[in-house]
Short mmCIF file of C-alpha atoms and ligand atoms in Angstrom, two decimals:
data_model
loop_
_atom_site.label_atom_id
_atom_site.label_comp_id
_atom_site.label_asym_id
_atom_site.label_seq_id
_atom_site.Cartn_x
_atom_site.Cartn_y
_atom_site.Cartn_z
CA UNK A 1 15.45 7.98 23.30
CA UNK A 2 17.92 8.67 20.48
CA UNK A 3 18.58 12.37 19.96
CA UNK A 4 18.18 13.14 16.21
CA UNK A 5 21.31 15.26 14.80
CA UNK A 6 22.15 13.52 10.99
CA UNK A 7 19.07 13.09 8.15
CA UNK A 8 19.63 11.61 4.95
CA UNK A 9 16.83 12.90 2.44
CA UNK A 10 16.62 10.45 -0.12
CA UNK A 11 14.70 11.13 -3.19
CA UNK A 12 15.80 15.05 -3.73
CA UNK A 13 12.63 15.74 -6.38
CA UNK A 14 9.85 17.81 -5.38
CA UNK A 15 8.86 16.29 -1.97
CA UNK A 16 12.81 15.52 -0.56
CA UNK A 17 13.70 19.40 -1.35
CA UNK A 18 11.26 20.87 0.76
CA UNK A 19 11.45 18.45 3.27
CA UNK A 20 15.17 19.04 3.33
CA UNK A 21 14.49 22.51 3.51
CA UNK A 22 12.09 22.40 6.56
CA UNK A 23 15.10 20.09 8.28
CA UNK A 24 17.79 22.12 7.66
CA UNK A 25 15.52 25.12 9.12
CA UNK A 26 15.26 23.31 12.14
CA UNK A 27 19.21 23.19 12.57
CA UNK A 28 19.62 19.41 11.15
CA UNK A 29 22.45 18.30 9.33
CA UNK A 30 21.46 17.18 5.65
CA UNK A 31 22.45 14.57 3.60
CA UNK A 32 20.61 14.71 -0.03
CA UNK A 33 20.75 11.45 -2.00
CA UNK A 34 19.35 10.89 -5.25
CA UNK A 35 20.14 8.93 -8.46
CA UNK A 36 19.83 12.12 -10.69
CA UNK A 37 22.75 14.75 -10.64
CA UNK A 38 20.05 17.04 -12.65
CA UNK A 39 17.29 17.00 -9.48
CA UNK A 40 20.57 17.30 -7.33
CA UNK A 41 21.49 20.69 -8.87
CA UNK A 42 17.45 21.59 -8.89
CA UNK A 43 17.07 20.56 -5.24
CA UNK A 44 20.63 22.87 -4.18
CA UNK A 45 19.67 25.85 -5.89
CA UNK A 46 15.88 25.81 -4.65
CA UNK A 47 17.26 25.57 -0.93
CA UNK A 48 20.37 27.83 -1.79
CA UNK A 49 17.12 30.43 -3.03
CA UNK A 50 14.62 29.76 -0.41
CA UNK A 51 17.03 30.14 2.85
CA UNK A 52 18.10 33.18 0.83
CA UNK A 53 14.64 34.80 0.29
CA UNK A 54 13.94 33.70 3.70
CA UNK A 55 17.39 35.88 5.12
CA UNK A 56 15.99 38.83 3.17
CA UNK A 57 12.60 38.36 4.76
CA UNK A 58 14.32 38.70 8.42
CA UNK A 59 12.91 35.38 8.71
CA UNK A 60 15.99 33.18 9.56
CA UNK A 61 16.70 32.79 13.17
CA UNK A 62 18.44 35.36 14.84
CA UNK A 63 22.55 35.62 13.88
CA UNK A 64 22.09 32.47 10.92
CA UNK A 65 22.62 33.19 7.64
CA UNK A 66 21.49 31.25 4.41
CA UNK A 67 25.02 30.66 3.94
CA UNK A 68 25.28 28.83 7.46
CA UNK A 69 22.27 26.79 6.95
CA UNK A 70 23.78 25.79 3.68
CA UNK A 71 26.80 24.57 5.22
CA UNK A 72 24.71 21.72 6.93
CA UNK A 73 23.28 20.42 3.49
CA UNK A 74 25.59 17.94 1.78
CA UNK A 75 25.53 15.75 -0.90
CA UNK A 76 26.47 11.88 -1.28
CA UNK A 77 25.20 9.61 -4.21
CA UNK A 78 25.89 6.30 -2.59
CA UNK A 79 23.33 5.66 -0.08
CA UNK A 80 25.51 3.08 1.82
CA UNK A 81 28.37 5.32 2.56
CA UNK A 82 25.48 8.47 2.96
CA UNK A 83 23.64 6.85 6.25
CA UNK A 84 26.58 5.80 8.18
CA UNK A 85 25.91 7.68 10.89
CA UNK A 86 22.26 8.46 10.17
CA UNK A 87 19.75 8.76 13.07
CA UNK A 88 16.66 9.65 10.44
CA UNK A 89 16.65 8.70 6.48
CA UNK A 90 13.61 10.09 5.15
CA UNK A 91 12.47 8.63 1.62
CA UNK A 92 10.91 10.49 -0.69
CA UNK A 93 11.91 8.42 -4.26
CA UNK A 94 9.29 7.08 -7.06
CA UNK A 95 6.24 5.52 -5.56
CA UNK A 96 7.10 2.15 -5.88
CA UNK A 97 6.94 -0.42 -3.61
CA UNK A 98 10.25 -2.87 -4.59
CA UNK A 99 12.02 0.48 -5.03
CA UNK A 100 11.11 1.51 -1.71
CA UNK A 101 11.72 -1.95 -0.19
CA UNK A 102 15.09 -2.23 -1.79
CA UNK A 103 16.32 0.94 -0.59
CA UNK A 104 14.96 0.48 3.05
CA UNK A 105 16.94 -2.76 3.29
CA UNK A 106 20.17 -0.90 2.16
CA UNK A 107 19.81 1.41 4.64
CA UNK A 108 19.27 -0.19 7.39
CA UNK A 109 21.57 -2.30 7.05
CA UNK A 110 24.42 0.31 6.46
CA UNK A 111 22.99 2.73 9.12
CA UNK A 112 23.79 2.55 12.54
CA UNK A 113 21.37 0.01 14.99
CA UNK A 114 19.35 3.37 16.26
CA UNK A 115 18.79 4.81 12.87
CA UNK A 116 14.93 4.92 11.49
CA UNK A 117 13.89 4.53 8.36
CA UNK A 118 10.98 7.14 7.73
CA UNK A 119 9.08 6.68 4.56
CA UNK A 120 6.85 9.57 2.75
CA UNK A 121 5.24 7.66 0.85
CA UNK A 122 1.31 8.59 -0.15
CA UNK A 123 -0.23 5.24 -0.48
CA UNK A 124 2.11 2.21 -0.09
CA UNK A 125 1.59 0.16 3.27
CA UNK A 126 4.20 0.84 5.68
CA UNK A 127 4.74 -2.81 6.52
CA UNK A 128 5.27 -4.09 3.36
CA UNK A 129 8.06 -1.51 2.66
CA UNK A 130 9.60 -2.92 5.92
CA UNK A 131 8.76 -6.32 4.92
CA UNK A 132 12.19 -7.84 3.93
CA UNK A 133 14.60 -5.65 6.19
CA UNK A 134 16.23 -7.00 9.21
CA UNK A 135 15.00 -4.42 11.73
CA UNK A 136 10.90 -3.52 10.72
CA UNK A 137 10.16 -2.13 14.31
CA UNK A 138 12.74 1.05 12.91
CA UNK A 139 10.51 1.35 9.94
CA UNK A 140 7.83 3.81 10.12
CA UNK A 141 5.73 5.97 7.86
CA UNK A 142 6.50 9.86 7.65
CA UNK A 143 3.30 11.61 4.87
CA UNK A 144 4.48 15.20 4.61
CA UNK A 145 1.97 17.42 2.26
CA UNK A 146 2.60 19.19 -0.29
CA UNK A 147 4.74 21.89 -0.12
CA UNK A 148 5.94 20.43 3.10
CA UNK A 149 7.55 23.89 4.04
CA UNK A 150 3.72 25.57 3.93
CA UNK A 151 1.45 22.82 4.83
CA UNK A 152 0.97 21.93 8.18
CA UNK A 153 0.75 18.69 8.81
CA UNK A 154 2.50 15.83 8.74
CA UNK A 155 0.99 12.03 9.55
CA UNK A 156 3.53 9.87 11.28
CA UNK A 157 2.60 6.24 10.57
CA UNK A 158 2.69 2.83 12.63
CA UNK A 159 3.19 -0.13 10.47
CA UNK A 160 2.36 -3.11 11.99
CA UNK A 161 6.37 -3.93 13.42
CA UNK A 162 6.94 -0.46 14.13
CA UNK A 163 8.04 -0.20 17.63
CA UNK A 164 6.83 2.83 19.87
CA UNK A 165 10.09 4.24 20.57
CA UNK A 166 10.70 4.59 16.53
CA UNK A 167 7.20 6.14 16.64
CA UNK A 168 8.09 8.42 19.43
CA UNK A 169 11.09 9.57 17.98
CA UNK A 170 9.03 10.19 14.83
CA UNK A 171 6.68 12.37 16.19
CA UNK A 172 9.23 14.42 18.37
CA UNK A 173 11.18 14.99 15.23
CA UNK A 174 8.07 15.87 13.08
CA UNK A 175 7.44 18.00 16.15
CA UNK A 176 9.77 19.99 15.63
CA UNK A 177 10.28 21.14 12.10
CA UNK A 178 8.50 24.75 11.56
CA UNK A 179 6.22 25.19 8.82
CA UNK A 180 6.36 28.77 6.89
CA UNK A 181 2.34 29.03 7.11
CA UNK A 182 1.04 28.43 11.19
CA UNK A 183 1.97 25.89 13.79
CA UNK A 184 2.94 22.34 12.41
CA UNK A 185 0.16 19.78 13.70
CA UNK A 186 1.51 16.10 13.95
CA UNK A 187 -1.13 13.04 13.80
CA UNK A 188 -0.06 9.91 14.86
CA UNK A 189 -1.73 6.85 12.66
CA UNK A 190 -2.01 4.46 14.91
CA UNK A 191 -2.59 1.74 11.91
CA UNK A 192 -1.30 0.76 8.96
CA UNK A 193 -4.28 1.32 6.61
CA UNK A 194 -4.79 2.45 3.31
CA UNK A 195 -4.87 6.45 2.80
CA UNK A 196 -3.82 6.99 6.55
CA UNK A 197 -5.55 9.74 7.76
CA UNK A 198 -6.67 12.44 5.17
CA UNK A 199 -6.32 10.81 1.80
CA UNK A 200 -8.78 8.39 2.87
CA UNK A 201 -11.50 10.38 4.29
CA UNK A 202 -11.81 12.33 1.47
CA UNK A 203 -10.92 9.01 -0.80
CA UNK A 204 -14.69 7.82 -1.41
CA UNK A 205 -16.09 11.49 -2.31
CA UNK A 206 -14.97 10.68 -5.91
CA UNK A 207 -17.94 8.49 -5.65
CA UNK A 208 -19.91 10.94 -5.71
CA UNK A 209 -18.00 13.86 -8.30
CA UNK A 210 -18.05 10.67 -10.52
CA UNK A 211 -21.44 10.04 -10.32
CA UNK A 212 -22.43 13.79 -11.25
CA UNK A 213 -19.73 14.70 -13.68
CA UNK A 214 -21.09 11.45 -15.26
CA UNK A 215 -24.53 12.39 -15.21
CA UNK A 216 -23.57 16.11 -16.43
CA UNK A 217 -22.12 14.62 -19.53
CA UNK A 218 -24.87 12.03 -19.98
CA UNK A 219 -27.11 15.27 -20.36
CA UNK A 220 -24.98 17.89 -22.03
CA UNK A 221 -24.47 20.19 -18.93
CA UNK A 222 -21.64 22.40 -19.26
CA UNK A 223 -18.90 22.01 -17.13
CA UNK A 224 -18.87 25.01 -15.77
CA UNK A 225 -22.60 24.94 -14.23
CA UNK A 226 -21.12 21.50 -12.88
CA UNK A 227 -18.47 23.60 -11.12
CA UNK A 228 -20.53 25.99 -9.71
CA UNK A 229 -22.67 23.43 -7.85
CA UNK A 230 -19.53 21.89 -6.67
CA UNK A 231 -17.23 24.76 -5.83
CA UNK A 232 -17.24 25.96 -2.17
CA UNK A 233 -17.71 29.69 -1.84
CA UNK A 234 -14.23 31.03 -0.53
CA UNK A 235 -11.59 27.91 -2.46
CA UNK A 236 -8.86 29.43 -3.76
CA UNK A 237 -9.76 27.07 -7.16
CA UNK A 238 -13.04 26.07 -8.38
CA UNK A 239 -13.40 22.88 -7.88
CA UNK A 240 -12.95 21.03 -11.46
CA UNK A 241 -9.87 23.55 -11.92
CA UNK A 242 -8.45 22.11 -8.95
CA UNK A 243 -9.01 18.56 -10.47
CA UNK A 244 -7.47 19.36 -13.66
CA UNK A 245 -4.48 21.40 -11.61
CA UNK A 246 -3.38 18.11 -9.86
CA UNK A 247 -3.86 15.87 -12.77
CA UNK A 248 -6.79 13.56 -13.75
CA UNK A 249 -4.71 10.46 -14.10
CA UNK A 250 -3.79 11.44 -10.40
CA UNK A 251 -7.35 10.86 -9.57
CA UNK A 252 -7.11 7.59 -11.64
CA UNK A 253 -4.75 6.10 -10.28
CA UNK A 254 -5.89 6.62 -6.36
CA UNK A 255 -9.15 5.55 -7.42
CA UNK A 256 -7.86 2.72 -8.71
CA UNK A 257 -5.80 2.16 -5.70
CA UNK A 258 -8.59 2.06 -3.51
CA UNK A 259 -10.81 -0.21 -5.67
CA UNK A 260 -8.01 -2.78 -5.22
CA UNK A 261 -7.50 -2.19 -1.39
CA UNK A 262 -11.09 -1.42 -0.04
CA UNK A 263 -13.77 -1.83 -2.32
CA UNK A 264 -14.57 -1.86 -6.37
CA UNK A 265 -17.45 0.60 -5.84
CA UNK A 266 -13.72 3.22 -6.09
CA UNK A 267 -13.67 2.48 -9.66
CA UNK A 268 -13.13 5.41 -11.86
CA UNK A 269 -16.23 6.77 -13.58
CA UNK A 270 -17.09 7.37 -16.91
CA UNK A 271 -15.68 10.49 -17.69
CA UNK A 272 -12.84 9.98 -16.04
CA UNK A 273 -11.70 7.06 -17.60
CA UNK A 274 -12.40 9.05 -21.00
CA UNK A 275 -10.40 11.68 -20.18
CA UNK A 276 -7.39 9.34 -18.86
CA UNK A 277 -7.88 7.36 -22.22
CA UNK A 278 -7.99 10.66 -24.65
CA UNK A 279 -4.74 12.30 -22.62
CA UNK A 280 -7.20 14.95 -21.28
CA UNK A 281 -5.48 14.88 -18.07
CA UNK A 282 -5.70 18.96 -17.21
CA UNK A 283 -2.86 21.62 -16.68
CA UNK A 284 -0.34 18.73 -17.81
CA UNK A 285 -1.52 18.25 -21.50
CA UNK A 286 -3.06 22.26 -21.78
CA UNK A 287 -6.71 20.14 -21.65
CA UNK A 288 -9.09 18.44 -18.99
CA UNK A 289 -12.22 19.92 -18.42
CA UNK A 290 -11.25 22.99 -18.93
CA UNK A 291 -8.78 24.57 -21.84
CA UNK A 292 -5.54 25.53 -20.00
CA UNK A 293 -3.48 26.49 -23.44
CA UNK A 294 -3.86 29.85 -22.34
CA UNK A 295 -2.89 29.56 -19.05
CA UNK A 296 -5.05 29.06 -15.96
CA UNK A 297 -9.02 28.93 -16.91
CA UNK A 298 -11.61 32.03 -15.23
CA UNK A 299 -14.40 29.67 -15.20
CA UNK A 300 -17.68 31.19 -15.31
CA UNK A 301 -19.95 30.45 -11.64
CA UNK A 302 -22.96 32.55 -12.24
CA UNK A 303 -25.17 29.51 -13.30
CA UNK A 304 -25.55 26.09 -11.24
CA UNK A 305 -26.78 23.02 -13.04
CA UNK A 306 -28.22 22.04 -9.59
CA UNK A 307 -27.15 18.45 -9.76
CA UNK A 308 -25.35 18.56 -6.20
CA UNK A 309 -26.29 17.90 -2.78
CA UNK A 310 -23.04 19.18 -0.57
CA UNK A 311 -24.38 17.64 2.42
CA UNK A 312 -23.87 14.38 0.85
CA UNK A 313 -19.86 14.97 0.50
CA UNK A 314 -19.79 16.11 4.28
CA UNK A 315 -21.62 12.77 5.03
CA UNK A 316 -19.47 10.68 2.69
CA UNK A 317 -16.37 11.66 4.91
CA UNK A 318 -17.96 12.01 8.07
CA UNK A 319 -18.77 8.23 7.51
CA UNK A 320 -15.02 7.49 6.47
CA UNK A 321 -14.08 9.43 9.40
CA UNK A 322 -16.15 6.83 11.47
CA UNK A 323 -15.08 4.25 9.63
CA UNK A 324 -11.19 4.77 10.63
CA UNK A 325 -12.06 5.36 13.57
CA UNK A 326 -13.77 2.02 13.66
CA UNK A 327 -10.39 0.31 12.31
CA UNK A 328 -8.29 2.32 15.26
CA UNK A 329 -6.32 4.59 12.47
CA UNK A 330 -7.02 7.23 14.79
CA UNK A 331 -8.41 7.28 18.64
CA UNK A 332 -11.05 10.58 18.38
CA UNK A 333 -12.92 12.34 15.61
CA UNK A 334 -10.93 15.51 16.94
CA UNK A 335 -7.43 14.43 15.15
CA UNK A 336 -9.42 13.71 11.70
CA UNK A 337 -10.38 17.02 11.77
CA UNK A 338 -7.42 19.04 12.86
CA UNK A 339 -5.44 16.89 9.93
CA UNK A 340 -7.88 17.74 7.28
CA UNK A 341 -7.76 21.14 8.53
CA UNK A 342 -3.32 20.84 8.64
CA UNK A 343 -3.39 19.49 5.20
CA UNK A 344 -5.76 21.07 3.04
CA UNK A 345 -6.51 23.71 4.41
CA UNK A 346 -10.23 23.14 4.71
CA UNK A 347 -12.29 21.90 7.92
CA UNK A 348 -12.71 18.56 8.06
CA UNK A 349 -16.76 16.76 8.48
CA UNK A 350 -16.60 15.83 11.74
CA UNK A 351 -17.21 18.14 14.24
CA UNK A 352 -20.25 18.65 11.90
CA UNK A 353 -21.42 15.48 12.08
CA UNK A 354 -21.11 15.37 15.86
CA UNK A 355 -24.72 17.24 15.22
CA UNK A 356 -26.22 15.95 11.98
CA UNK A 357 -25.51 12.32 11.92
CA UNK A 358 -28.91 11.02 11.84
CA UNK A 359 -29.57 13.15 9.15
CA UNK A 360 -26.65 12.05 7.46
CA UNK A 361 -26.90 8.20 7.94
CA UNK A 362 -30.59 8.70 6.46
CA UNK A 363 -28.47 10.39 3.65
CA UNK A 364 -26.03 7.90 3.27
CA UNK A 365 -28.96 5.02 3.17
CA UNK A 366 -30.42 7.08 0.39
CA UNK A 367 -27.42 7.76 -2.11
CA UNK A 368 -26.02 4.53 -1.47
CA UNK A 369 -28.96 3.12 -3.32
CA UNK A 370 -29.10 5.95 -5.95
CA UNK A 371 -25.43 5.80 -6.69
CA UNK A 372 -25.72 2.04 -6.66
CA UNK A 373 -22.33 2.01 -4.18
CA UNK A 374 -22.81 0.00 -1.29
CA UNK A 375 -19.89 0.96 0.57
CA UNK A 376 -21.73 4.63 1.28
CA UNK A 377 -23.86 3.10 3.47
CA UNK A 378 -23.82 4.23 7.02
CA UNK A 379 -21.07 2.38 9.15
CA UNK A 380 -22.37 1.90 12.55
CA UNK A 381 -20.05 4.26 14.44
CA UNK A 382 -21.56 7.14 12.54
CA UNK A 383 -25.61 5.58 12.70
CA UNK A 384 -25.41 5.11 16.39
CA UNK A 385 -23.48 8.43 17.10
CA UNK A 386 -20.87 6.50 19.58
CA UNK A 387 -17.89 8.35 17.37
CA UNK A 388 -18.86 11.45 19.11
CA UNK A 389 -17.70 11.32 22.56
CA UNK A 390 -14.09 9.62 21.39
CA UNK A 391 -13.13 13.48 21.25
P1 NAI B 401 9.58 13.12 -7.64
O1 NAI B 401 9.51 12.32 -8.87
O2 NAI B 401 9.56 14.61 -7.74
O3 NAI B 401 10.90 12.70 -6.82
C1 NAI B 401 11.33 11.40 -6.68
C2 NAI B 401 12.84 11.38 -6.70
O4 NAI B 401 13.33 10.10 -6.37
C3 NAI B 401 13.43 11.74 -8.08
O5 NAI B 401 14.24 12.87 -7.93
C4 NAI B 401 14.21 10.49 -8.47
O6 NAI B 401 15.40 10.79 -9.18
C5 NAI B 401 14.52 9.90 -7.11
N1 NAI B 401 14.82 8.47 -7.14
C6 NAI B 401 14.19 7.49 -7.82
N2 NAI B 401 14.77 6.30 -7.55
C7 NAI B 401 15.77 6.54 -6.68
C8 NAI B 401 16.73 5.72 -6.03
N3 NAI B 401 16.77 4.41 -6.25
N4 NAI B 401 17.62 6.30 -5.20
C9 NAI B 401 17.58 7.63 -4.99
N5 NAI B 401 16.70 8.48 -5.57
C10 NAI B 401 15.81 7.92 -6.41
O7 NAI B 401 8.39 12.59 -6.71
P2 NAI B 401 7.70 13.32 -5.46
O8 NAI B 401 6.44 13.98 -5.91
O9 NAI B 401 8.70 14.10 -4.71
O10 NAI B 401 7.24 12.04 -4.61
C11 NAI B 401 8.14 11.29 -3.86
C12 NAI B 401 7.39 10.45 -2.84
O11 NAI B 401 6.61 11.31 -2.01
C13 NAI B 401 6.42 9.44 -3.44
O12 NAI B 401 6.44 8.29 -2.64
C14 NAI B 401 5.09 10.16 -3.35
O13 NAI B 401 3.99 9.26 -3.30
C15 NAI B 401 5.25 10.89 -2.03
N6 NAI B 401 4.39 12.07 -1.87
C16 NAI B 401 4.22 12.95 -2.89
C17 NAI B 401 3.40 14.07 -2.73
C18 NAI B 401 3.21 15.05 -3.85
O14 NAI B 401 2.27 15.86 -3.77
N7 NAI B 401 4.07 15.06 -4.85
C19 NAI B 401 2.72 14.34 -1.45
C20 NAI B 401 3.06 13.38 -0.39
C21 NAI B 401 3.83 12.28 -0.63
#
């Protein structure tokens, strides 16, 4: 198996610099490409500051300085001359698939025979980015989360011409880049589906938020109480400041996404579409459902509307869980939960479920009617309760 010594990070914006970052920490050499000199300069002088705070911190290895982990980041705009002798490119560009494509054919076939191609990308199929390129068993999918130097996990992806050594060599490099906040854990997708691992168990809970911030407006419920029936206790954001913080047309868009690739019942809801229509898209434009023109909103949690079940969002993705499981995304409940855990920083449903599934099938039977969404119903993996010895 190919030893990996040379990465080229390309796409330098907010994922490829802290990916870079993590690489370089680990002792690769660097190559940053990107079209803009401006993210360039941004992406330098946030890994110029980071290794520095880092050195001040005593928390570079032993004897290296910032300076010396500098030396192994370069620059080169043209991506052909860049991978030459790349074992890893890692792309993190515009979430597009005939930009990604494009790209992936260029570099493999400037790159030398071993090099992967290692794509970051959230939602796009693996297969179809390798679709088009001369060598698609080099192509695999690399999701990093968000700031990859602080979350743990990354989800190393199998599209359908991957071949295992690619995937190997994958893991073994995700392996072993360190992670500022706890031990890196690396899930391997075993298939090319949409969402891989985390995105899509947590993917059809919208279902649900819709349905009650829907509801909420229907009867003139103030947001707030609507928070504080769907806010976990210890979250370091309330729940609807969290939606506004990453952006509703975010939401939108996956939703969206997943209407078109697994079932219409992901259509956006009301309000959502409302707020996507009116610009009310949170943090972004200072308004969502909360005012953020004076900064981050204190949102009031002393009164619940009482609109929420929470066991019904634990039985949502417990039944997505089985549901991948069913497709052979993953081999054992186990890994869904560890990733959830990696990536978010909250436990996943199904070590949970491993106890309460009938109750939550029964669940499922009943919401699926109320919510009229037909996909909620109970897949059979979760109503028999045969997902829980694949540990
Ligand atoms: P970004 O917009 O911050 O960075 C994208 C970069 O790609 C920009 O700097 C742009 O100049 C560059 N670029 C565009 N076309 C290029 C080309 N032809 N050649 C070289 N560079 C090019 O976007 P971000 O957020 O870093 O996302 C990048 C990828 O990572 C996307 O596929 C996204 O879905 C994925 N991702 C994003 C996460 C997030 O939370 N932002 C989390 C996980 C994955």
């Amino acid at each position: 198996m190919t030893k990996v010594k040379n990465v080229v990070m390309l796409g330098f914006g907010d994922m490829g610099k802290g990916i870079a970052q993590v690489c370089l920490m680990a002792g690769y050499n660097v190559i940053a490409v990107d079209v803009s000199d401006e993210i360039i300069e941004k992406g330098l002088e946030y890994n110029k500051n980071g290794f520095e705070k880092l050195e001040a911190k005593g928390k570079l290895p032993e004897g290296i300085s910032a300076g010396d982990i500098m030396a192994n980041l370069s620059v080169n705009k043209a991506l052909a001359e860049a991978v030459k002798n790349a074992d890893l490119v890692i792309e993190a560009v515009v979430e597009k698939l005939d930009v990604k494509q494009k790209l992936c054919n260029t570099v493999i076939e400037n790159s030398p025979d071993h090099c992967i191609f290692a794509s970051n990308t959230s939602s796009i199929s693996i297969t179809e980015i390798a679709q088009g390129c001369n060598k698609p068993q080099n192509v695999i999918g690399m999701h990093f989360f968000n700031p990859a130097p602080l979350m743990r996990l990354i989800e190393v992806i199998k599209g359908d011409k991957s071949s295992d050594e690619a995937m190997d060599i994958g893991v073994e490099f995700s392996e072993s880049l360190p992670c500022l906040r706890g031990k890196r854990f690396v899930a391997r997708v075993l298939k090319d589906r949409p969402g891989f691992i985390v995105n899509r168990v947590l993917s059809p809970s919208s279902m649900y938020s819709n349905y009650i911030v829907d509801l909420a407006y229907e009867k003139g419920i103030p947001w707030e109480q609507v928070d504080a029936d769907l806010s976990g206790p210890n979250a370091p954001m309330t729940s609807l400041t969290l939606s506004d913080f990453t952006g509703r047309d975010i939401a939108y868009h996956a939703q969206l996404y997943y209407a078109e690739k697994l079932s219409p019942d992901f259509k956006p809801g009301n309000v959502l579409k409302m707020q996507v229509k009116e610009g009310k898209l949170g943090k972004k434009t200072g308004q969502g459902f909360y005012d953020w023109s004076q900064g981050r909103p204190q949102p009031d949690l002393s009164k619940k509307a009482g609109l929420v079940n929470r066991l019904v969002f634990g039985a949502i993705s417990a039944n997505e869980g089985c549901r991948i499981l069913e497709e052979g995304v993953v081999s054992s409940w186990s890994v869904i939960d560890e990733a959830i855990l990696a990536g978010m920083n909250f436990p996943g449903p199904m070590k949970f479920a491993t106890e309460h599934y009938e109750e939550m099938a029964k669940l499922l039977e009943e919401y699926s009617e109320k919510l009229q969404k037909p996909y909620l119903k109970p897949c059979e993996l979760l109503k028999t309760g045969k997902f829980v010895d694949m540990v």
